[in-house]
DNA sequence: AGGTTTTATGTAAGCGCTTACATAAAAACT
DNA sequence: AGTTTTTATGTAAGCGCTTACATAAAACCT
């Protein structure tokens, strides 16, 4: 081997066939065991493989079989509290079936999201799991008619609903506000996500429905459009405090915004929950360990990741065993960040 | 196309060559532009590609060139606060060079980490970026002699130090405790990571060095071996409080443990920092927004991710442009979780 | 002009598999 | 036993590229 030669000198199917005294096809057959091979020959082949330490070349398999056994996952952000748990589930679910995960980040930008999709498709992915927010519904509908199957996480598009794994966000929005109302709050501010996102709109709708059911008027002044991130919550709270309106509770469309908002209150000497009650959304891990422990609505993003993976296993790799569920219900978690108003 | 036919009916290099009126080899040459092709033919080929919407089949390229353009990344946990920022950097750095990232999780378990490595190698990765903690140094040294180049994040092994990207943990440990000492604290508890991890041992060593330099005796009773996670901090703090020893400051080897420990204090009515000062380690995003804002030592995990990616680009893909740096220095961040003792 | 070097392009042999088709052997019939 | 069906294995043609080698054309010599 010369210095330049970095070839991996692995045994090939040919070496196995020679050692086992059978043809290439037979070796391939025992690998894929989709065709009957007599027990005797099968054993010879397995022995040969073992003694050569044979590992199939997955690239060659992919080329010959036109199936790459890889699934592309495109998410908005690789960091942040959501992606990790979701990826864990996706990776685990797929790896047991020997599929692998190729990742790309879309950074909530339309161009980058499209580039990510193109990249993953050009990489020969057998399917795509997408958690995207900047591209349009039309784009996704068109994409779903292409050669590479897609499944969407956290997005609901009527025309391709069988490919969507989503949370009932309206219901979650309702639950959060309903909880505050049932504690007796009337002066409830709402920090929403950005309105161009469906989940933000749905949560807001739920909030409004709860108010209406309790005959509380929705005051647009008490609604601030945030960005789902901590800084959005900070900006929102600072703004709300300048209003000089009585506010006894703040419902936030994300835990991160709630954290930001709470930090502003604490800095102003406002006690949580004694002076203002809070509830977040998403049930991300961190705030549990911080005081006050944040009430929240669960967003089972990890389960949605798992379901998306199972969808791929079922629809693309024709795994009969799995059954998939696409609509998830939120759940209320009561901890220490809310109490009845004074 | 029959119902069963899921073939992607893409143009191949052959189609391009026919349309452009040149040979396969020429088309390949303009794609890889490593051999001179006359401007005229090159243009014909590019036009043909464009009009056919040609996209090279990366699987075939990989098989023929024995280079998969993919880099395997194996981390302990896909969730948690570290992985995201690290992955973001790795993905971004590699994608601009059109390399892709295949992920696997090791779950801090020796068997699973080794399986992950085998999995990624069998997937034909050109290189592996490993952030592993359960496998032994010997295993990694052996692995590094194999066919697939590896680079280690967050681990220092003398024998293969040129493949290690790491943080000067001893120095960080020193800085944290030195800071508390310089505020005037003498009764300093230390919540460490698990001792089987090198970084935990190094941080502890730094802590001890700082104490020694300030002539403060290291009291083993004030040292609790945690697990780097929130619950470890909770257990540690509960234990420390039962000691009935005066403690005016707690140095934690991770922000997550600091969060857990602080939450225990707050539950006991102990004020932070007035009664007990805290400092964490890692500078993870969340606690910044929570009160008290956590002092900490930075762990530039994202930069280390980037460096690992650049290492691969340089050493494996022979990219001349990049230069890599392997040793990172921690930095002290002072926020609101510490003050001088009463 | 004839010879030599350089440059651009073509030819064809793989890369390591899968799989349709062919064939030989065994099993199941009359 | 002879014929048909079933089953196990082999043969060989790809999958879509890369690249060593061959060759034709152009450019440079003296």
Coordinates of C-alpha atoms in Angstrom, one line a residue, chain B residues 66-246:
Chain B
X66 CA -14.5 5.2 -3.0
X67 CA -15.4 8.4 -1.1
X68 CA -18.8 8.8 0.4
X69 CA -18.5 12.5 1.2
X70 CA -20.2 11.7 4.5
X71 CA -18.9 12.2 8.0
X72 CA -20.2 10.2 10.9
X73 CA -20.9 12.0 14.1
X74 CA -21.3 10.0 17.3
X75 CA -22.4 11.8 20.5
X76 CA -23.3 10.6 23.9
X77 CA -26.7 12.2 23.9
X78 CA -28.6 13.8 21.1
X79 CA -30.6 15.7 23.6
X80 CA -29.3 17.9 26.4
X81 CA -27.9 21.4 25.9
X82 CA -24.6 20.5 24.3
X83 CA -25.4 18.5 21.3
X84 CA -27.4 21.1 19.4
X85 CA -24.9 23.9 19.2
X86 CA -22.1 21.4 18.4
X87 CA -24.1 19.8 15.6
X88 CA -25.1 23.2 14.2
X89 CA -21.5 24.0 13.7
X90 CA -20.5 20.7 12.4
X91 CA -23.4 20.6 9.9
X92 CA -22.8 24.1 8.7
X93 CA -19.1 23.7 8.3
X94 CA -19.4 20.4 6.4
X95 CA -22.3 21.3 4.2
X96 CA -20.6 24.3 2.6
X97 CA -18.2 21.7 1.3
X98 CA -21.0 19.4 0.3
X99 CA -20.2 16.8 2.8
X100 CA -23.0 15.3 4.8
X101 CA -23.5 14.4 8.3
X102 CA -24.7 11.0 9.5
X103 CA -25.6 10.9 13.2
X104 CA -25.6 8.2 15.9
X105 CA -26.1 8.3 19.6
X106 CA -23.9 6.4 22.0
X107 CA -26.0 7.0 25.2
X108 CA -22.8 7.0 27.3
X109 CA -22.8 3.2 27.1
X110 CA -19.7 1.4 26.0
X111 CA -21.6 -1.2 24.0
X112 CA -23.8 1.3 22.3
X113 CA -20.9 3.6 21.6
X114 CA -19.0 0.8 19.9
X115 CA -22.1 -0.2 17.9
X116 CA -22.5 3.3 16.8
X117 CA -18.9 3.4 15.6
X118 CA -19.4 0.1 13.7
X119 CA -22.6 1.4 12.3
X120 CA -21.0 4.6 11.0
X121 CA -18.0 2.8 9.5
X122 CA -20.2 0.3 7.8
X123 CA -22.1 3.2 6.3
X124 CA -19.0 4.2 4.5
X125 CA -18.2 7.4 6.3
X126 CA -15.0 9.0 5.2
X127 CA -14.3 10.1 8.8
X128 CA -15.8 10.0 12.2
X129 CA -16.3 12.8 14.8
X130 CA -16.6 11.2 18.2
X131 CA -17.8 12.7 21.4
X132 CA -17.8 9.6 23.5
X133 CA -17.2 8.9 27.1
X134 CA -17.7 5.2 27.8
X135 CA -15.1 3.6 25.6
X136 CA -11.5 3.3 26.8
X137 CA -8.5 5.2 25.5
X138 CA -7.1 2.0 24.2
X139 CA -10.1 1.3 22.1
X140 CA -9.9 4.8 20.5
X141 CA -6.2 4.4 19.9
X142 CA -6.8 1.1 18.1
X143 CA -9.7 2.7 16.2
X144 CA -7.5 5.5 15.1
X145 CA -5.2 3.0 13.4
X146 CA -8.0 1.7 11.3
X147 CA -9.0 2.8 7.9
X148 CA -11.5 5.5 8.9
X149 CA -9.9 8.6 10.3
X150 CA -11.3 9.8 13.6
X151 CA -11.3 13.0 15.6
X152 CA -12.3 13.3 19.2
X153 CA -14.2 16.1 20.8
X154 CA -13.9 16.7 24.5
X155 CA -11.3 14.2 25.1
X156 CA -7.6 14.3 25.4
X157 CA -5.5 11.2 24.7
X158 CA -1.8 11.8 24.7
X159 CA -1.0 9.0 22.1
X160 CA -3.3 10.6 19.5
X161 CA -3.4 14.1 20.7
X162 CA -3.3 15.5 17.2
X163 CA -6.8 14.0 16.7
X164 CA -8.2 15.6 19.9
X165 CA -10.2 18.8 20.2
X166 CA -10.6 19.7 23.9
X167 CA -11.0 22.2 26.6
X168 CA -8.5 23.0 29.3
X169 CA -10.7 21.8 32.0
X170 CA -8.2 22.0 34.8
X171 CA -7.8 25.7 34.1
X172 CA -11.6 26.2 34.0
X173 CA -11.9 24.4 37.3
X174 CA -9.3 26.6 38.7
X175 CA -10.9 29.8 37.4
X176 CA -14.3 29.0 39.0
X177 CA -12.9 28.4 42.5
X178 CA -10.4 31.2 42.2
X179 CA -13.2 33.6 41.5
X180 CA -15.1 32.5 44.6
X181 CA -12.0 32.7 46.7
X182 CA -11.3 36.2 45.4
X183 CA -14.8 37.3 46.5
X184 CA -13.7 36.2 50.0
X185 CA -15.4 32.8 50.3
X186 CA -13.6 30.2 52.4
X187 CA -16.3 27.6 52.9
X188 CA -16.7 26.4 49.4
X189 CA -18.4 23.2 48.5
X190 CA -17.7 21.4 45.2
X191 CA -20.1 19.4 43.2
X192 CA -18.1 17.5 40.7
X193 CA -18.9 15.3 37.7
X194 CA -18.4 11.6 37.9
X195 CA -14.8 10.6 38.5
X196 CA -14.6 8.2 35.7
X197 CA -14.7 11.1 33.3
X198 CA -11.5 12.9 32.6
X199 CA -13.1 16.3 32.3
X200 CA -14.7 15.9 35.7
X201 CA -11.3 14.9 37.3
X202 CA -9.6 17.8 35.6
X203 CA -12.1 20.3 36.8
X204 CA -11.8 19.0 40.3
X205 CA -8.0 19.2 40.1
X206 CA -8.3 22.9 39.1
X207 CA -10.6 23.5 42.1
X208 CA -8.0 21.9 44.4
X209 CA -5.2 23.9 42.9
X210 CA -7.1 27.2 43.4
X211 CA -7.8 26.3 47.1
X212 CA -4.1 25.4 47.6
X213 CA -3.0 28.6 46.1
X214 CA -5.2 30.5 48.5
X215 CA -4.1 28.3 51.4
X216 CA -7.6 27.0 51.9
X217 CA -7.7 23.3 52.9
X218 CA -9.7 21.0 50.6
X219 CA -12.4 19.4 52.8
X220 CA -13.5 16.1 51.2
X221 CA -16.8 16.3 53.0
X222 CA -17.6 19.4 51.0
X223 CA -17.1 17.5 47.8
X224 CA -19.9 15.6 46.3
X225 CA -19.6 13.5 43.2
X226 CA -22.5 14.2 40.9
X227 CA -23.4 13.2 37.4
X228 CA -23.3 16.5 35.5
X229 CA -27.2 16.4 35.3
X230 CA -29.8 18.4 37.2
X231 CA -30.7 15.5 39.5
X232 CA -27.0 15.1 40.4
X233 CA -27.1 18.7 41.6
X234 CA -30.3 18.2 43.5
X235 CA -28.9 15.1 45.3
X236 CA -25.6 16.9 46.0
X237 CA -27.2 20.0 47.5
X238 CA -29.6 18.0 49.7
X239 CA -26.6 16.1 51.0
X240 CA -24.6 19.2 51.6
X241 CA -27.4 20.8 53.5
X242 CA -27.6 17.8 55.9
X243 CA -23.9 18.3 56.8
X244 CA -24.7 21.3 58.9
X245 CA -21.4 22.8 57.9
X246 CA -21.1 26.5 57.1

